[in-house]
PDB file of C-alpha atoms in Angstrom:
ATOM      1  CA  MET A   1      33.425  -4.511  23.008  1.00 45.00           C
ATOM      2  CA  VAL A   2      32.331  -0.872  22.058  1.00 51.00           C
ATOM      3  CA  GLN A   3      29.559  -0.483  19.103  1.00 54.00           C
ATOM      4  CA  ASP A   4      29.778   2.197  16.627  1.00 57.00           C
ATOM      5  CA  LYS A   5      26.481   4.236  16.705  1.00 58.00           C
ATOM      6  CA  GLU A   6      26.999   5.069  13.079  1.00 64.00           C
ATOM      7  CA  ASN A   7      27.440   1.433  12.243  1.00 61.00           C
ATOM      8  CA  SER A   8      24.692  -0.135  13.939  1.00 59.00           C
ATOM      9  CA  VAL A   9      21.400  -1.688  13.008  1.00 62.00           C
ATOM     10  CA  ILE A  10      17.971  -1.298  14.316  1.00 63.00           C
ATOM     11  CA  ALA A  11      16.267  -4.801  14.213  1.00 80.00           C
ATOM     12  CA  ALA A  12      13.333  -3.473  16.103  1.00 88.00           C
ATOM     13  CA  PHE A  13      10.762  -0.286  16.329  1.00 91.00           C
ATOM     14  CA  THR A  14       8.530   1.154  18.845  1.00 91.00           C
ATOM     15  CA  GLU A  15       5.025   2.244  18.096  1.00 90.00           C
ATOM     16  CA  GLU A  16       6.305   5.732  18.457  1.00 92.00           C
ATOM     17  CA  GLN A  17       8.992   5.447  15.909  1.00 93.00           C
ATOM     18  CA  VAL A  18       6.826   3.353  13.487  1.00 93.00           C
ATOM     19  CA  GLU A  19       4.118   6.095  13.713  1.00 94.00           C
ATOM     20  CA  ARG A  20       6.843   8.620  12.863  1.00 94.00           C
ATOM     21  CA  LEU A  21       8.492   6.696  10.174  1.00 93.00           C
ATOM     22  CA  THR A  22       5.431   5.424   8.305  1.00 93.00           C
ATOM     23  CA  GLY A  23       2.569   8.101   8.990  1.00 91.00           C
ATOM     24  CA  VAL A  24       0.242   5.260  10.594  1.00 92.00           C
ATOM     25  CA  THR A  25      -0.786   6.802  13.918  1.00 93.00           C
ATOM     26  CA  LEU A  26      -0.806   5.003  17.282  1.00 92.00           C
ATOM     27  CA  ARG A  27      -4.648   4.662  17.346  1.00 94.00           C
ATOM     28  CA  GLN A  28      -4.313   3.143  13.946  1.00 93.00           C
ATOM     29  CA  LEU A  29      -1.649   0.600  14.888  1.00 93.00           C
ATOM     30  CA  ARG A  30      -3.212  -0.306  18.251  1.00 92.00           C
ATOM     31  CA  HIS A  31      -6.443  -1.033  16.415  1.00 94.00           C
ATOM     32  CA  TRP A  32      -5.247  -3.100  13.592  1.00 93.00           C
ATOM     33  CA  ASP A  33      -3.045  -4.891  16.284  1.00 92.00           C
ATOM     34  CA  ARG A  34      -6.634  -5.582  18.395  1.00 92.00           C
ATOM     35  CA  THR A  35      -8.642  -6.219  15.349  1.00 93.00           C
ATOM     36  CA  LYS A  36      -5.813  -8.781  13.791  1.00 91.00           C
ATOM     37  CA  PHE A  37      -5.599  -6.729  10.711  1.00 92.00           C
ATOM     38  CA  PHE A  38      -1.797  -6.339  11.321  1.00 91.00           C
ATOM     39  CA  VAL A  39      -0.255  -7.601  14.184  1.00 89.00           C
ATOM     40  CA  PRO A  40       3.699  -6.679  14.898  1.00 91.00           C
ATOM     41  CA  THR A  41       6.147  -9.328  14.430  1.00 86.00           C
ATOM     42  CA  LEU A  42       7.539  -8.818  18.157  1.00 78.00           C
ATOM     43  CA  ALA A  43       4.305  -8.928  20.039  1.00 77.00           C
ATOM     44  CA  TYR A  44       4.035 -10.239  23.795  1.00 70.00           C
ATOM     45  CA  GLU A  45       0.875 -11.544  25.151  1.00 75.00           C
ATOM     46  CA  ASP A  46       0.029  -9.051  27.551  1.00 73.00           C
ATOM     47  CA  ARG A  47      -0.092  -5.948  25.362  1.00 70.00           C
ATOM     48  CA  SER A  48      -0.108  -3.672  28.388  1.00 69.00           C
ATOM     49  CA  GLN A  49       3.375  -3.802  29.097  1.00 69.00           C
ATOM     50  CA  PRO A  50       5.828  -1.215  27.770  1.00 63.00           C
ATOM     51  CA  PHE A  51       7.258  -1.985  24.559  1.00 67.00           C
ATOM     52  CA  SER A  52       4.899  -5.011  24.099  1.00 76.00           C
ATOM     53  CA  ARG A  53       4.595  -4.148  20.325  1.00 87.00           C
ATOM     54  CA  LEU A  54       7.786  -3.888  18.529  1.00 90.00           C
ATOM     55  CA  TYR A  55       7.850  -3.749  14.596  1.00 91.00           C
ATOM     56  CA  SER A  56      10.375  -5.311  12.440  1.00 90.00           C
ATOM     57  CA  PHE A  57      11.892  -3.436   9.266  1.00 90.00           C
ATOM     58  CA  ARG A  58       9.539  -5.450   7.206  1.00 89.00           C
ATOM     59  CA  ASP A  59       6.653  -4.712   9.230  1.00 90.00           C
ATOM     60  CA  LEU A  60       7.658  -1.053   8.580  1.00 91.00           C
ATOM     61  CA  VAL A  61       7.784  -1.313   5.028  1.00 90.00           C
ATOM     62  CA  SER A  62       4.551  -3.143   4.981  1.00 90.00           C
ATOM     63  CA  LEU A  63       3.042  -0.382   7.151  1.00 92.00           C
ATOM     64  CA  LYS A  64       4.119   2.214   4.715  1.00 92.00           C
ATOM     65  CA  VAL A  65       2.311   0.365   2.121  1.00 91.00           C
ATOM     66  CA  LEU A  66      -0.788   0.430   4.185  1.00 91.00           C
ATOM     67  CA  SER A  67      -0.690   3.608   4.910  1.00 91.00           C
ATOM     68  CA  ALA A  68      -0.633   4.657   1.202  1.00 92.00           C
ATOM     69  CA  LEU A  69      -3.600   2.597   0.438  1.00 93.00           C
ATOM     70  CA  ARG A  70      -5.639   3.664   3.703  1.00 91.00           C
ATOM     71  CA  ASN A  71      -4.777   7.353   4.270  1.00 88.00           C
ATOM     72  CA  ASP A  72      -3.461   8.775   0.883  1.00 92.00           C
ATOM     73  CA  SER A  73      -5.441   6.520  -1.870  1.00 94.00           C
ATOM     74  CA  LYS A  74      -8.490   6.333   0.665  1.00 95.00           C
ATOM     75  CA  VAL A  75      -9.097   2.565   0.289  1.00 95.00           C
ATOM     76  CA  SER A  76     -11.732   1.436   2.795  1.00 95.00           C
ATOM     77  CA  LEU A  77     -10.434  -0.888   5.822  1.00 93.00           C
ATOM     78  CA  GLN A  78     -13.088  -3.393   4.936  1.00 95.00           C
ATOM     79  CA  HIS A  79     -11.646  -3.383   1.275  1.00 95.00           C
ATOM     80  CA  LEU A  80      -8.061  -4.039   2.934  1.00 94.00           C
ATOM     81  CA  ARG A  81      -9.216  -6.906   5.065  1.00 93.00           C
ATOM     82  CA  GLY A  82     -10.589  -8.561   2.029  1.00 93.00           C
ATOM     83  CA  VAL A  83      -7.654  -7.924   0.200  1.00 92.00           C
ATOM     84  CA  LYS A  84      -5.427  -9.625   3.127  1.00 90.00           C
ATOM     85  CA  ASP A  85      -7.751 -12.552   3.231  1.00 90.00           C
ATOM     86  CA  LYS A  86      -7.716 -13.014  -0.569  1.00 89.00           C
ATOM     87  CA  LEU A  87      -4.080 -12.768  -0.957  1.00 87.00           C
ATOM     88  CA  ALA A  88      -3.089 -14.479   2.255  1.00 86.00           C
ATOM     89  CA  HIS A  89      -1.106 -17.361   0.312  1.00 85.00           C
ATOM     90  CA  LEU A  90       1.554 -14.481  -0.205  1.00 82.00           C
ATOM     91  CA  GLY A  91       2.122 -14.755   3.387  1.00 80.00           C
ATOM     92  CA  ASP A  92       4.423 -12.089   5.246  1.00 73.00           C
ATOM     93  CA  ALA A  93       5.397 -10.491   1.924  1.00 76.00           C
ATOM     94  CA  LEU A  94       1.881  -9.531   0.867  1.00 79.00           C
ATOM     95  CA  TRP A  95       2.361  -5.652   1.696  1.00 80.00           C
ATOM     96  CA  SER A  96       6.127  -5.589   1.329  1.00 78.00           C
ATOM     97  CA  LYS A  97       6.752  -7.590  -2.014  1.00 81.00           C
ATOM     98  CA  THR A  98       3.515  -7.432  -3.895  1.00 84.00           C
ATOM     99  CA  THR A  99       3.015  -4.658  -6.247  1.00 86.00           C
ATOM    100  CA  LEU A 100      -0.364  -2.971  -5.765  1.00 90.00           C
ATOM    101  CA  TYR A 101      -2.096  -0.552  -7.444  1.00 92.00           C
ATOM    102  CA  VAL A 102      -5.450   1.323  -6.941  1.00 93.00           C
ATOM    103  CA  LEU A 103      -8.437   2.087  -8.950  1.00 91.00           C
ATOM    104  CA  LYS A 104     -11.259   3.776  -8.147  1.00 91.00           C
ATOM    105  CA  ARG A 105     -10.251   2.990  -4.336  1.00 93.00           C
ATOM    106  CA  LYS A 106      -9.881  -0.750  -5.271  1.00 94.00           C
ATOM    107  CA  VAL A 107      -6.912  -2.679  -4.842  1.00 93.00           C
ATOM    108  CA  VAL A 108      -5.597  -4.068  -8.096  1.00 93.00           C
ATOM    109  CA  PHE A 109      -2.457  -6.681  -8.504  1.00 90.00           C
ATOM    110  CA  ASP A 110      -0.580  -8.391 -11.112  1.00 87.00           C
ATOM    111  CA  ASN A 111      -2.076 -12.005 -11.204  1.00 85.00           C
ATOM    112  CA  PRO A 112       0.658 -14.361 -11.932  1.00 82.00           C
ATOM    113  CA  GLU A 113      -1.592 -16.972 -12.787  1.00 84.00           C
ATOM    114  CA  SER A 114      -3.332 -15.011 -15.664  1.00 85.00           C
ATOM    115  CA  LYS A 115      -0.503 -12.525 -16.125  1.00 86.00           C
ATOM    116  CA  THR A 116      -2.835  -9.514 -16.086  1.00 88.00           C
ATOM    117  CA  LYS A 117      -3.899  -6.955 -13.768  1.00 92.00           C
ATOM    118  CA  GLU A 118      -7.074  -7.718 -11.691  1.00 92.00           C
ATOM    119  CA  GLU A 119      -9.349  -6.031  -8.940  1.00 93.00           C
ATOM    120  CA  VAL A 120      -8.075  -8.421  -5.854  1.00 92.00           C
ATOM    121  CA  LEU A 121     -11.570  -9.086  -4.377  1.00 92.00           C
ATOM    122  CA  SER A 122     -13.848  -9.347  -7.620  1.00 91.00           C
ATOM    123  CA  GLY A 123     -11.023 -10.818  -9.881  1.00 89.00           C
ATOM    124  CA  GLN A 124     -12.288  -8.494 -12.518  1.00 91.00           C
ATOM    125  CA  GLY A 125      -9.637  -7.669 -15.198  1.00 90.00           C
ATOM    126  CA  VAL A 126      -8.273  -4.267 -16.048  1.00 86.00           C
ATOM    127  CA  LEU A 127      -8.061  -3.299 -19.438  1.00 83.00           C
ATOM    128  CA  GLN A 128      -4.494  -1.459 -20.336  1.00 78.00           C
ATOM    129  CA  ILE A 129      -4.732   0.494 -23.428  1.00 76.00           C
ATOM    130  CA  PRO A 130      -1.316   2.655 -23.861  1.00 74.00           C
ATOM    131  CA  LEU A 131      -2.336   6.234 -24.488  1.00 69.00           C
ATOM    132  CA  GLU A 132      -0.627   6.472 -27.645  1.00 65.00           C
ATOM    133  CA  VAL A 133      -2.945   4.030 -29.394  1.00 55.00           C
ATOM    134  CA  VAL A 134      -5.986   6.076 -28.292  1.00 55.00           C
ATOM    135  CA  THR A 135      -4.519   9.373 -29.253  1.00 57.00           C
ATOM    136  CA  GLY A 136      -2.653   8.486 -32.244  1.00 58.00           C
ATOM    137  CA  ASN A 137      -0.384  10.484 -34.149  1.00 58.00           C
ATOM    138  CA  ASN A 138      -1.506  14.085 -33.468  1.00 59.00           C
ATOM    139  CA  GLU A 139       1.842  15.816 -34.297  1.00 58.00           C
ATOM    140  CA  GLY A 140       0.290  17.267 -37.617  1.00 56.00           C
ATOM    141  CA  CYS A 141      -2.741  18.593 -36.110  1.00 58.00           C
ATOM    142  CA  ARG A 142      -3.769  22.015 -35.572  1.00 56.00           C
ATOM    143  CA  ARG A 143      -7.166  23.895 -34.430  1.00 54.00           C
ATOM    144  CA  GLU A 144      -9.091  25.370 -37.117  1.00 55.00           C
ATOM    145  CA  ASP A 145      -9.516  28.717 -35.035  1.00 55.00           C
ATOM    146  CA  GLU A 146      -9.731  29.513 -31.687  1.00 55.00           C
ATOM    147  CA  GLY A 147     -13.415  28.737 -31.192  1.00 53.00           C
ATOM    148  CA  ALA A 148     -13.504  25.532 -33.003  1.00 50.00           C
ATOM    149  CA  GLU A 149     -13.653  22.240 -31.604  1.00 55.00           C
ATOM    150  CA  LYS A 150     -12.665  20.428 -34.732  1.00 53.00           C
ATOM    151  CA  LEU A 151      -9.188  19.617 -35.230  1.00 48.00           C
ATOM    152  CA  LEU A 152      -7.768  19.610 -38.953  1.00 50.00           C
ATOM    153  CA  CYS A 153      -4.968  17.165 -39.473  1.00 52.00           C
ATOM    154  CA  ARG A 154      -2.431  16.820 -42.204  1.00 51.00           C
TER     155      ARG A 154
END
């Protein structure tokens, strides 16, 4: 039976494909594997063999999240390791199914127990004040003149 290429599903991704799709470099992927920070789902004991590191689709999603946290938001690898340890009870879904936020290069998550946003490592709550409450209703406000800092409101 001949498979139609358009309808075939890729179940495993090579390091090169993962690098291209996630933005995580080969060097990062191998370092994370070597240090057990992120181990590919389909990995052989002997990592010197060709295709000894193959990544699942869930791995791909997780690596995309890690790339955003590490490379875009500049969260330190040490902090991410702590997050991984602290949220280990979430299992494989940690990076792919958990909504994470970044505040001052620290990872924050929705704690299901307290139903609040907390910084993962310290457990410190994040105060959420809607901007509308702070600014109030300023529709009727205008500056007294161009140089003035004072607002006049009706």
